[in-house]
Coordinates of C-alpha atoms in Angstrom, one line a residue:
X703 CA 114.2 149.6 105.6
X704 CA 113.9 146.6 107.9
X705 CA 110.7 144.7 108.5
X706 CA 110.5 145.9 112.1
X707 CA 110.8 149.6 111.0
X708 CA 108.2 149.0 108.2
X709 CA 105.7 147.5 110.7
X710 CA 106.2 150.3 113.2
X711 CA 105.1 152.9 110.6
X712 CA 101.4 153.9 110.2
X713 CA 99.6 155.0 107.1
X714 CA 99.0 158.5 108.3
X715 CA 102.7 159.0 109.2
X716 CA 103.9 157.8 105.8
X717 CA 101.4 160.1 104.0
X718 CA 102.6 163.0 106.1
X719 CA 106.2 162.3 105.3
X720 CA 105.6 162.0 101.6
X721 CA 103.7 165.3 101.6
X722 CA 100.5 163.7 100.3
X723 CA 98.4 164.7 103.3
X724 CA 98.3 167.6 105.7
X725 CA 98.3 167.2 109.5
X726 CA 94.9 169.0 109.7
X727 CA 93.3 166.6 107.2
X728 CA 94.8 163.6 109.0
X729 CA 93.4 164.8 112.4
X730 CA 89.9 165.3 110.9
X731 CA 90.0 161.8 109.4
X732 CA 91.1 160.2 112.7
X733 CA 88.4 162.1 114.6
X734 CA 85.8 161.0 112.0
X735 CA 87.0 157.4 112.4
X736 CA 86.8 157.4 116.2
X737 CA 83.4 159.1 116.4
X738 CA 81.4 158.0 113.3
X739 CA 83.1 155.4 111.1
X740 CA 84.6 152.9 113.6
X741 CA 84.2 150.0 111.1
X742 CA 86.0 151.8 108.3
X743 CA 89.8 151.9 107.9
X744 CA 91.7 155.2 107.9
X745 CA 92.6 154.8 104.2
X746 CA 89.0 154.3 103.3
X747 CA 88.0 157.5 105.1
X748 CA 90.8 159.5 103.5
X749 CA 89.6 158.3 100.0
X750 CA 86.0 158.9 100.8
X751 CA 86.7 162.5 101.9
X752 CA 89.0 163.1 99.0
X753 CA 92.0 164.0 101.1
X754 CA 94.3 161.7 99.0
X755 CA 94.2 159.8 95.8
X756 CA 94.2 156.0 95.4
X757 CA 97.6 156.0 93.9
X758 CA 99.1 157.9 96.9
X759 CA 97.5 155.5 99.4
X760 CA 98.6 152.5 97.4
X761 CA 102.2 153.8 97.3
X762 CA 102.1 154.5 101.0
X763 CA 100.7 151.0 101.8
X764 CA 103.3 149.4 99.6
X765 CA 106.0 151.1 101.7
X766 CA 104.4 150.0 104.9
X767 CA 103.5 146.4 104.0
X768 CA 106.3 145.6 101.6
X769 CA 103.7 144.3 99.1
X770 CA 103.5 146.0 95.7
X771 CA 100.3 147.9 94.7
X772 CA 98.3 146.7 91.7
X773 CA 95.7 148.8 89.9
X774 CA 92.3 147.1 89.5
X775 CA 90.5 146.4 87.3
X776 CA 93.3 145.4 85.0
X777 CA 93.0 146.0 81.3
X778 CA 92.7 142.3 80.5
X779 CA 93.0 138.8 82.2
X780 CA 93.6 135.6 80.3
X781 CA 90.6 133.2 80.4
X782 CA 92.9 130.3 81.6
X783 CA 93.9 132.5 84.6
X784 CA 90.3 133.1 85.5
X785 CA 89.5 129.4 85.4
X786 CA 92.0 128.8 88.1
X787 CA 89.9 130.5 90.7
X788 CA 86.1 130.2 91.1
X789 CA 84.1 133.4 91.2
X790 CA 82.6 132.5 94.6
X791 CA 86.1 132.0 96.1
X792 CA 87.3 135.2 94.5
X793 CA 84.4 137.1 96.1
X794 CA 84.8 135.5 99.5
X795 CA 88.6 136.2 99.6
X796 CA 88.2 139.5 97.8
X797 CA 91.0 138.4 95.4
X798 CA 91.4 138.9 91.7
X799 CA 93.8 136.6 89.7
X800 CA 96.1 138.7 87.4
X801 CA 98.7 136.5 85.7
X802 CA 101.2 133.7 86.2
X803 CA 104.8 134.6 86.7
X804 CA 107.2 131.6 86.8
X805 CA 105.4 129.0 88.9
X806 CA 103.4 131.5 90.9
X807 CA 100.0 133.2 90.5
X808 CA 99.8 136.9 91.0
X809 CA 96.7 137.9 92.8
X810 CA 95.4 141.3 93.8
X811 CA 94.0 141.2 97.3
X812 CA 92.3 143.6 99.7
X813 CA 94.1 141.8 102.6
X814 CA 97.4 140.5 101.2
X815 CA 98.8 139.8 104.7
X816 CA 95.9 137.5 105.8
X817 CA 97.6 134.1 105.9
X818 CA 94.4 132.2 106.1
X819 CA 93.2 133.7 102.9
X820 CA 96.5 133.1 101.2
X821 CA 96.4 129.5 102.1
X822 CA 92.8 129.1 101.0
X823 CA 93.8 130.6 97.6
X824 CA 96.7 128.2 97.3
X825 CA 94.3 125.3 98.1
X826 CA 91.9 126.5 95.4
X827 CA 94.3 127.1 92.6
X828 CA 96.9 124.4 93.4
X829 CA 99.9 126.6 93.1
X830 CA 101.9 129.2 95.2
X831 CA 100.4 132.7 95.5
X832 CA 102.2 136.1 95.0
X833 CA 99.9 138.7 96.6
X834 CA 99.5 142.3 95.3
X835 CA 97.6 145.0 97.2
X836 CA 94.5 146.6 95.8
X837 CA 91.4 148.3 97.2
X838 CA 88.4 146.2 98.1
X839 CA 85.9 148.1 95.9
X840 CA 88.3 148.0 92.9
X841 CA 88.7 144.2 93.3
X842 CA 85.0 143.6 93.5
X843 CA 84.6 145.8 90.4
X844 CA 87.2 143.7 88.6
X845 CA 85.5 140.4 89.7
X846 CA 82.2 141.7 88.3
X847 CA 83.9 142.8 85.1
X848 CA 85.7 139.6 84.3
X849 CA 83.6 136.9 86.0
X850 CA 80.1 138.5 85.6
X851 CA 77.6 137.9 88.4
X852 CA 79.0 135.6 91.1
X853 CA 77.1 134.1 94.0
X854 CA 78.7 133.6 97.5
X855 CA 80.0 130.1 98.1
X856 CA 78.0 129.4 101.2
X857 CA 75.3 127.7 99.1
X858 CA 77.8 125.5 97.4
X859 CA 79.2 124.4 100.7
X860 CA 75.8 123.5 102.1
X861 CA 75.1 121.4 99.0
X862 CA 78.4 119.6 99.3
X863 CA 78.1 119.0 103.0
X864 CA 74.9 117.0 102.4
X865 CA 76.6 114.8 99.8
X866 CA 79.5 114.1 102.2
X867 CA 77.4 113.7 105.3
X868 CA 78.8 111.1 107.6
X869 CA 76.4 111.4 110.4
X870 CA 78.1 114.3 112.1
X871 CA 77.1 118.0 112.4
X872 CA 79.7 120.3 110.9
X873 CA 79.8 122.3 114.1
X874 CA 81.0 119.2 115.9
X875 CA 84.4 119.6 114.2
X876 CA 85.1 123.0 115.8
X877 CA 87.9 122.5 118.3
X878 CA 87.9 118.7 117.8
X879 CA 90.4 118.4 115.0
X880 CA 93.7 120.2 114.2
X881 CA 96.3 119.6 111.5
X882 CA 99.9 120.5 112.0
X883 CA 102.7 120.3 109.4
X884 CA 106.1 119.2 110.5
X885 CA 109.4 121.2 110.4
X886 CA 107.7 124.6 110.4
X887 CA 109.4 127.9 111.1
X888 CA 107.7 130.6 113.2
X889 CA 105.9 132.2 110.3
X890 CA 104.6 128.9 109.0
X891 CA 103.5 127.9 112.5
X892 CA 101.4 131.1 112.8
X893 CA 100.0 130.3 109.3
X894 CA 99.0 126.9 110.6
X895 CA 97.1 128.4 113.5
X896 CA 95.2 130.7 111.3
X897 CA 94.6 127.9 108.8
X898 CA 93.1 125.6 111.5
X899 CA 91.0 128.6 112.6
X900 CA 89.7 128.5 109.1
X901 CA 87.9 125.1 109.8
X902 CA 85.1 127.2 111.2
X903 CA 84.7 129.0 107.9
X904 CA 83.3 125.8 106.3
X905 CA 85.3 126.1 103.0
X906 CA 84.8 123.0 100.9
X907 CA 88.4 121.7 101.1
X908 CA 88.6 122.3 104.8
X909 CA 85.3 120.6 105.6
X910 CA 85.8 117.6 103.2
X911 CA 89.3 116.8 104.6
X912 CA 88.1 117.3 108.2
X913 CA 85.2 115.0 107.8
X914 CA 87.2 112.3 106.0
X915 CA 89.9 112.3 108.6
X916 CA 87.6 112.2 111.6
X917 CA 85.5 109.4 110.1
X918 CA 88.6 107.4 109.3
X919 CA 89.9 107.8 112.8
X920 CA 86.6 106.8 114.3
X921 CA 86.4 103.7 112.2
X922 CA 90.0 102.8 113.2
X923 CA 91.2 102.8 109.6
X924 CA 94.9 102.3 108.8
X925 CA 94.8 104.0 105.3
X926 CA 92.8 106.5 103.4
X927 CA 92.6 106.4 99.6
X928 CA 91.4 109.5 97.7
X929 CA 90.9 108.3 94.1
X930 CA 89.8 110.6 91.2
X931 CA 87.4 109.1 88.8
X932 CA 85.7 110.3 85.6
X933 CA 82.6 111.7 87.2
X934 CA 83.5 112.0 90.9
X935 CA 86.2 111.3 93.5
X936 CA 85.9 108.1 95.5
X937 CA 87.2 108.0 99.1
X938 CA 88.0 104.6 100.5
X939 CA 89.4 103.5 103.9
X940 CA 91.3 100.3 104.8
X941 CA 89.8 98.8 108.0
X942 CA 91.3 95.6 109.4
X943 CA 93.2 95.1 106.1
X944 CA 90.1 95.4 103.9
X945 CA 89.3 98.4 101.7
X946 CA 85.8 99.9 102.1
X947 CA 84.2 102.8 100.4
X948 CA 83.6 105.8 102.7
X949 CA 82.1 108.5 100.5
X950 CA 81.9 110.1 97.1
X951 CA 83.2 113.6 96.7
X952 CA 82.3 116.0 93.8
X953 CA 85.2 116.2 91.3
X954 CA 85.3 120.0 91.4
X955 CA 86.6 119.8 95.0
X956 CA 89.2 117.1 94.4
X957 CA 92.0 119.5 93.4
X958 CA 91.4 121.8 96.4
X959 CA 91.4 118.9 98.9
X960 CA 94.6 117.5 97.4
X961 CA 96.3 120.9 97.5
X962 CA 95.4 121.3 101.2
X963 CA 96.9 117.9 101.9
X964 CA 100.0 118.7 100.0
X965 CA 100.5 122.0 101.8
X966 CA 100.1 120.3 105.2
X967 CA 102.6 117.7 104.0
X968 CA 105.2 120.2 102.8
X969 CA 104.9 119.1 99.2
X970 CA 105.2 121.1 96.1
X971 CA 101.5 121.9 95.2
X972 CA 102.4 123.2 91.8
X973 CA 104.0 119.9 90.8
X974 CA 101.3 117.4 89.7
X975 CA 103.3 115.3 87.2
X976 CA 105.5 113.2 89.5
X977 CA 104.8 111.3 92.7
X978 CA 105.5 113.0 96.0
X979 CA 105.8 111.9 99.7
X980 CA 105.3 113.8 102.9
X981 CA 103.8 113.7 106.3
X982 CA 101.9 115.8 108.8
X983 CA 100.3 115.5 112.2
X984 CA 96.7 115.5 113.3
X985 CA 95.3 116.2 116.8
X986 CA 91.9 114.7 117.2
X987 CA 90.5 115.5 120.7
X988 CA 93.2 114.1 123.0
X989 CA 94.8 111.8 120.4
X990 CA 97.9 112.8 118.3
X991 CA 98.3 110.9 115.1
X992 CA 101.1 110.9 112.6
X993 CA 99.9 110.9 108.9
X994 CA 102.2 109.6 106.1
X995 CA 101.1 110.9 102.7
X996 CA 101.9 109.7 99.2
X997 CA 100.6 111.2 95.9
X998 CA 100.5 109.5 92.5
X999 CA 99.5 111.2 89.2
X1000 CA 96.7 109.3 87.5
X1001 CA 94.6 109.9 84.3
X1002 CA 91.9 111.8 86.2
X1003 CA 94.1 113.6 88.7
X1004 CA 96.3 112.9 91.7
X1005 CA 95.5 109.9 93.8
X1006 CA 96.4 110.4 97.5
X1007 CA 97.0 107.7 100.1
X1008 CA 97.3 108.7 103.7
X1009 CA 98.7 106.1 106.2
X1010 CA 97.4 106.8 109.7
X1011 CA 100.0 105.9 112.4
X1012 CA 98.9 105.8 116.0
X1013 CA 101.9 106.1 118.4
X1014 CA 99.9 104.2 121.1
X1015 CA 100.2 101.1 119.0
X1016 CA 103.8 100.8 120.1
X1017 CA 102.6 100.3 123.7
X1018 CA 100.8 97.0 122.8
X1019 CA 101.8 93.9 124.7
X1020 CA 102.7 90.5 123.1
X1021 CA 99.5 88.8 124.2
X1022 CA 97.5 91.7 122.6
X1023 CA 99.3 91.0 119.4
X1024 CA 98.1 87.4 119.5
X1025 CA 101.3 85.6 120.7
X1026 CA 100.7 82.3 122.4
X1027 CA 102.5 81.8 125.7
X1028 CA 105.0 79.5 124.0
X1029 CA 105.7 82.0 121.2
X1030 CA 106.0 84.9 123.6
X1031 CA 108.4 82.9 125.8
X1032 CA 110.7 82.2 122.8
X1033 CA 110.6 85.9 121.6
X1034 CA 111.3 87.1 125.1
X1035 CA 114.2 84.7 125.3
X1036 CA 115.7 86.1 122.1
X1037 CA 115.2 89.7 123.3
X1038 CA 116.9 88.9 126.6
X1039 CA 120.1 87.8 124.9
X1040 CA 123.0 90.2 125.0
X1041 CA 123.8 89.7 121.3
X1042 CA 122.3 88.1 118.3
X1043 CA 119.9 88.9 115.5
X1044 CA 116.1 88.7 115.3
X1045 CA 114.5 88.9 111.8
X1046 CA 110.8 89.6 111.4
X1047 CA 109.5 88.5 108.0
X1048 CA 106.3 88.8 106.1
X1049 CA 104.6 90.7 103.2
X1050 CA 103.8 94.4 103.4
X1051 CA 101.0 95.1 105.8
X1052 CA 101.6 92.0 107.9
X1053 CA 102.4 94.0 111.1
X1054 CA 106.2 93.7 111.1
X1055 CA 106.8 97.3 112.2
X1056 CA 104.3 96.9 115.0
X1057 CA 106.1 93.8 116.3
X1058 CA 109.5 95.5 116.1
X1059 CA 108.3 98.6 117.9
X1060 CA 106.6 96.4 120.5
X1061 CA 109.9 94.6 121.0
X1062 CA 111.8 97.9 121.3
X1063 CA 109.3 99.1 123.9
X1064 CA 110.1 96.0 125.9
X1065 CA 113.8 96.7 125.6
X1066 CA 113.6 100.4 126.5
X1067 CA 115.3 101.2 129.8
X1068 CA 117.9 103.6 131.2
X1069 CA 120.5 100.8 130.9
X1070 CA 120.1 100.3 127.1
X1071 CA 121.3 102.6 124.3
X1072 CA 118.9 101.9 121.5
X1073 CA 119.5 103.2 118.0
X1074 CA 117.3 102.7 115.0
X1075 CA 117.8 103.4 111.3
X1076 CA 114.5 103.5 109.4
X1077 CA 112.9 104.5 106.1
X1078 CA 110.8 106.3 107.2
X1079 CA 110.6 106.8 110.9
X1080 CA 107.0 105.7 111.5
X1081 CA 106.6 106.1 115.3
X1082 CA 108.5 108.3 117.7
X1083 CA 109.7 106.3 120.8
X1084 CA 110.8 108.1 123.9
X1085 CA 114.3 107.2 124.9
X1086 CA 115.2 105.7 121.5
X1087 CA 117.6 107.4 119.1
X1088 CA 115.9 107.2 115.7
X1089 CA 117.7 107.9 112.3
X1090 CA 115.9 108.3 109.0
X1091 CA 117.8 107.3 105.9
X1092 CA 118.3 110.0 103.2
X1093 CA 119.5 108.2 100.0
X1094 CA 120.0 111.5 98.0
X1095 CA 122.4 112.7 100.7
X1096 CA 124.2 109.4 100.8
X1097 CA 122.6 108.2 104.0
X1098 CA 121.5 104.6 103.4
X1099 CA 121.1 101.6 105.7
X1100 CA 124.5 100.3 104.7
X1101 CA 126.3 103.7 105.1
X1102 CA 124.6 104.5 108.4
X1103 CA 125.3 101.2 110.2
X1104 CA 129.1 101.7 110.6
X1105 CA 128.4 105.1 112.2
X1106 CA 125.8 103.7 114.5
X1107 CA 128.3 101.1 115.7
X1108 CA 130.6 104.0 116.9
X1109 CA 127.7 105.3 119.0
X1110 CA 128.1 102.6 121.7
X1111 CA 124.7 101.0 121.1
X1112 CA 123.3 98.0 123.0
X1113 CA 120.3 97.4 120.6
X1114 CA 120.2 98.3 116.9
X1115 CA 117.1 98.2 114.8
X1116 CA 117.5 98.2 111.0
X1117 CA 114.2 99.0 109.3
X1118 CA 114.7 96.6 106.4
X1119 CA 117.4 94.4 105.0
X1120 CA 117.4 95.2 101.2
X1121 CA 120.8 94.0 100.0
X1122 CA 123.7 91.8 101.0
X1123 CA 125.9 94.7 102.2
X1124 CA 123.3 95.8 104.8
X1125 CA 122.8 92.2 105.8
X1126 CA 126.5 91.5 106.3
X1127 CA 127.1 94.7 108.3
X1128 CA 124.0 94.0 110.5
X1129 CA 125.1 90.4 111.1
X1130 CA 128.7 91.3 112.0
X1131 CA 127.3 93.8 114.5
X1132 CA 125.2 91.1 116.1
X1133 CA 128.4 89.2 116.8
X1134 CA 130.2 92.0 118.5
X1135 CA 127.9 92.4 121.6
X1136 CA 124.9 94.0 120.0
X1137 CA 121.3 92.8 119.7
X1138 CA 120.1 93.5 116.2
X1139 CA 116.4 93.6 115.1
X1140 CA 115.4 93.9 111.4
X1141 CA 112.8 92.8 108.8
X1142 CA 113.0 90.8 105.6
X1143 CA 110.4 90.1 102.9
X1144 CA 109.9 86.3 102.8
X1145 CA 106.9 84.0 102.8
X1146 CA 107.9 82.1 106.0
X1147 CA 110.6 81.8 108.6
X1148 CA 112.7 79.1 106.9
X1149 CA 112.6 81.1 103.7
X1150 CA 114.6 83.9 105.4
X1151 CA 117.7 81.7 105.4
X1152 CA 117.4 81.0 101.7
X1153 CA 116.8 84.7 101.1
X1154 CA 120.0 85.7 103.0
X1155 CA 122.0 83.1 101.0
X1156 CA 120.6 84.6 97.8
X1157 CA 121.8 88.0 98.9
X1158 CA 125.3 86.6 99.0
X1159 CA 125.6 86.3 102.8
X1160 CA 128.0 83.4 103.7
X1161 CA 126.3 80.5 105.5
X1162 CA 128.7 80.5 108.3
X1163 CA 127.9 84.2 109.0
X1164 CA 124.1 83.4 109.0
X1165 CA 124.6 80.5 111.4
X1166 CA 126.8 82.5 113.7
X1167 CA 124.6 85.6 113.8
X1168 CA 121.0 84.7 113.4
X1169 CA 119.2 83.9 116.7
X1170 CA 115.6 83.6 115.5
X1171 CA 113.3 84.3 112.6
X1172 CA 109.7 85.4 113.3
X1173 CA 107.3 85.1 110.4
X1174 CA 103.8 86.6 110.7
X1175 CA 100.5 87.5 109.0
X1176 CA 97.5 89.5 110.2
X1177 CA 93.9 88.1 110.1
X1178 CA 90.7 89.8 111.1
X1179 CA 89.4 89.0 114.6
X1180 CA 85.9 87.7 115.0
X1181 CA 83.6 90.3 116.6
X1182 CA 82.1 89.5 120.0
X1183 CA 78.7 89.1 118.2
X1184 CA 79.9 85.8 116.8
X1185 CA 77.7 82.7 117.1
X1186 CA 78.6 79.3 118.3
X1187 CA 77.3 75.8 117.4
X1188 CA 78.5 72.2 117.6
X1189 CA 81.1 71.5 114.8
X1190 CA 79.6 69.7 111.8
X1191 CA 81.2 67.1 109.6
X1192 CA 81.3 69.7 106.8
X1193 CA 83.2 72.1 109.1
X1194 CA 85.7 69.3 109.8
X1195 CA 86.2 68.7 106.1
X1196 CA 86.9 72.4 105.6
X1197 CA 89.5 72.2 108.3
X1198 CA 91.2 69.2 106.7
X1199 CA 91.3 71.1 103.4
X1200 CA 93.5 73.8 105.0
X1201 CA 95.8 71.2 106.6
X1202 CA 94.3 70.3 109.9
X1203 CA 95.8 66.9 110.9
X1204 CA 93.4 66.2 113.8
X1205 CA 90.0 67.8 113.8
X1206 CA 88.7 66.1 117.0
X1207 CA 89.6 69.0 119.2
X1208 CA 87.5 71.4 117.0
X1209 CA 84.3 70.8 118.8
X1210 CA 82.7 74.2 118.4
X1211 CA 82.1 76.0 115.1
X1212 CA 82.2 79.8 115.2
X1213 CA 80.4 81.9 112.6
X1214 CA 80.2 85.6 111.9
X1215 CA 77.0 87.4 112.8
X1216 CA 77.2 91.2 112.5
X1217 CA 76.3 94.1 114.7
X1218 CA 76.7 97.9 115.0
X1219 CA 80.1 97.6 116.6
X1220 CA 81.6 95.7 113.6
X1221 CA 79.3 97.5 111.1
X1222 CA 77.7 94.1 110.2
X1223 CA 81.0 92.7 108.9
X1224 CA 81.3 90.1 111.7
X1225 CA 85.0 91.2 112.3
X1226 CA 86.5 93.8 114.6
X1227 CA 90.2 94.3 114.9
X1228 CA 93.0 92.0 113.9
X1229 CA 95.2 89.3 115.4
X1230 CA 98.6 88.0 114.4
X1231 CA 99.4 84.6 113.1
X1232 CA 103.0 83.6 113.9
X1233 CA 105.8 81.1 113.6
X1234 CA 109.2 81.5 115.2
X1235 CA 112.2 79.5 114.0
X1236 CA 114.9 79.3 116.7
X1237 CA 118.4 79.0 115.2
X1238 CA 120.1 76.7 117.7
X1239 CA 121.5 73.2 118.0
X1240 CA 120.9 71.0 114.9
X1241 CA 119.1 73.8 113.1
X1242 CA 122.2 76.0 113.4
X1243 CA 124.3 73.2 112.1
X1244 CA 122.0 72.7 109.1
X1245 CA 122.1 76.4 108.3
X1246 CA 125.9 76.4 108.4
X1247 CA 125.9 73.4 106.1
X1248 CA 123.6 75.0 103.5
X1249 CA 120.9 72.4 104.0
X1250 CA 117.8 72.6 102.0
X1251 CA 114.8 74.5 103.4
X1252 CA 112.8 71.3 103.9
X1253 CA 115.7 69.7 105.8
X1254 CA 115.9 72.7 108.1
X1255 CA 112.1 72.6 108.6
X1256 CA 112.3 68.8 109.5
X1257 CA 114.9 69.5 112.1
X1258 CA 113.0 72.4 113.5
X1259 CA 109.8 70.3 113.8
X1260 CA 111.7 67.8 115.9
X1261 CA 112.4 70.7 118.3
X1262 CA 108.8 71.6 118.6
X1263 CA 108.5 74.2 115.8
X1264 CA 104.9 75.1 114.9
X1265 CA 104.1 76.6 111.5
X1266 CA 101.9 79.6 110.9
X1267 CA 99.3 77.2 109.5
X1268 CA 99.1 75.4 112.9
X1269 CA 99.0 78.7 114.8
X1270 CA 96.1 79.8 112.6
X1271 CA 94.2 76.6 113.2
X1272 CA 94.6 77.1 116.9
X1273 CA 93.1 80.5 116.6
X1274 CA 90.2 79.1 114.6
X1275 CA 89.6 76.5 117.3
X1276 CA 89.5 79.2 120.1
X1277 CA 87.2 81.4 118.0
X1278 CA 89.6 84.3 117.5
X1279 CA 89.3 84.1 113.7
X1280 CA 87.5 82.1 110.9
X1281 CA 88.5 79.6 108.3
X1282 CA 87.7 82.1 105.6
X1283 CA 90.3 84.5 107.0
X1284 CA 92.9 81.8 107.3
X1285 CA 92.3 80.8 103.7
X1286 CA 92.5 84.5 102.6
X1287 CA 95.8 85.4 104.4
X1288 CA 97.8 82.4 105.6
X1289 CA 99.7 80.2 103.2
X1290 CA 98.4 76.7 103.8
X1291 CA 99.5 73.2 102.9
X1292 CA 96.5 70.9 102.3
X1293 CA 98.7 67.7 102.3
X1294 CA 98.0 65.6 105.4
X1295 CA 101.0 65.1 107.6
X1296 CA 102.3 61.6 108.3
X1297 CA 101.8 60.4 111.9
X1298 CA 103.6 57.7 113.9
X1299 CA 101.3 54.7 114.5
X1300 CA 102.6 54.3 118.0
X1301 CA 102.6 57.8 119.5
X1302 CA 100.4 59.6 116.9
X1303 CA 102.8 62.5 116.7
X1304 CA 103.7 64.0 113.4
X1305 CA 106.7 62.4 111.7
X1306 CA 108.7 63.9 108.8
X1307 CA 108.4 61.5 105.8
X1308 CA 112.2 61.4 105.3
X1309 CA 112.9 60.0 108.8
X1310 CA 113.4 56.2 109.1
X1311 CA 112.4 56.3 112.8
X1312 CA 110.0 58.4 114.9
X1313 CA 112.1 61.0 116.8
X1314 CA 109.6 60.9 119.7
X1315 CA 109.3 57.2 120.5
X1316 CA 111.8 55.5 118.2
X1317 CA 109.2 53.4 116.2
X1318 CA 110.4 52.4 112.8
X1319 CA 108.9 54.3 109.9
X1320 CA 107.6 51.5 107.7
X1321 CA 107.4 53.8 104.6
X1322 CA 111.1 54.4 104.8
X1323 CA 112.1 50.9 105.9
X1324 CA 115.5 50.1 104.6
X1325 CA 116.1 53.7 103.5
X1326 CA 119.2 55.3 105.2
X1327 CA 118.8 58.3 107.5
X1328 CA 119.4 61.5 105.5
X1329 CA 122.8 63.1 106.1
X1330 CA 122.8 66.9 106.0
X1331 CA 125.5 68.6 104.1
X1332 CA 128.4 69.7 106.3
X1333 CA 127.5 67.5 109.2

């Protein structure tokens, strides 16, 4: 019997066909339902009047619903099974756990086709549910027999809501927040709709997760950490690169919240021994956010980290990212080239992906065919062909790039260069009429050349392919509540300690204050610190000749190269950030640079003459000019 035929049959018809019920009895029961017992189901009336037995109705409903019938109360239930489901949840869902078969929990339910109840049970027990049909009064009798007296869970939810109070009324979340899993079929999509409708039911897992997510979005957090502890579960959020504690959640709700997150992320909720990764979407008012989820088994339970990705961040302009006019001009010059390679370097969390997506946003046009290969795809860009690597299926950066080259691309973005093979393929592509963008993990821009050499990429290929290297960090931006005062001598000494060569132009000292906007931290938002190494002229020759990093840096300095340290000091001078932030994030060199006595410009110690005015460097008098290898 097909599902469509099964759904078209009604209980009365099946009982008539099976000979369990006469037509006269059926008509009397239907009349009674229409006139007197409108709130009762037909099966309940048939049982009440004694027209049929429970076994006959159970067998008929099994034929109609396709869900096996289970007698309740059962003879016995193992205590470990009962501990999986709280008595309050069992009463609310009218569900009785029976046994575990394989990796699934068999549960007798009065409404086995109610998807919202099924999902709530999965959240509560942390494993898939196999429903069995049973009568409501029999299930309640079984709950009383095996659990004893159980109180409804509304009281528990009210107590929990006070502990997790974040200054919002629970009713405010109705219609404000919606969670959507990715890659759902029609049945799962319907389940998601019923599940989101369950937010109004105020179950603990639903309310805890909703409050956490809304609070994190309002505080503009980039990450959420749900960390189980011995006595409670701590929830922390990363705001402007700094972790702050958001709330403490009772330990008894931790497993249910994690299970809810894992179901939304299409993870295996029954597997708690190995790390898992997933993602889902969240709609908060008019904003749509992508959420990337990672779980990690710890001693006290599973730790969950949720990365919040806002697609609007890809629409940010270069000046909003903190690029000076000179840096923005150099970056735009690289992006305007028909071929070549731009590398963005920096540690994790330094904003490399945002810079790359911002660059792709500038390059998007009907004339350009842009293809990206990423792990994972963080933001969806309209008009860009994005590929996600799948190592288990053999789809890696290295194997995907040759196929991308056959797709007639104008611009290629490689999420990350991890090995020499990927680097060589990407660099060869940059010489055949393609603009290639990618990232690399190095401390500074000059270090990218050394890193590529370490990966086994020939120096001639680096020199011929690489157009520019952009190194960056993110520092917190001073809030508008900052205070100003004339710069003191102590302030100038602090500037000198972080490498400021000339402190005379630092006439104003900015200090943090604190207000409601920045939550009394003194900082609101972040700004980038950059240095861009243009690979051209003498610098390109030095790269080809495998010159040392300090020699490349010396040549770049002659071409006007400014380090991240200098860019950071400029932002301190203009009041964008503070000395404390620069010391925390930016690698600094406290050694004072040598300056030409004639023109006062910085001169590299290895030079015998000032490259700006030609004045002889007395320190190196008589020392020959250094000759770079390969020149």
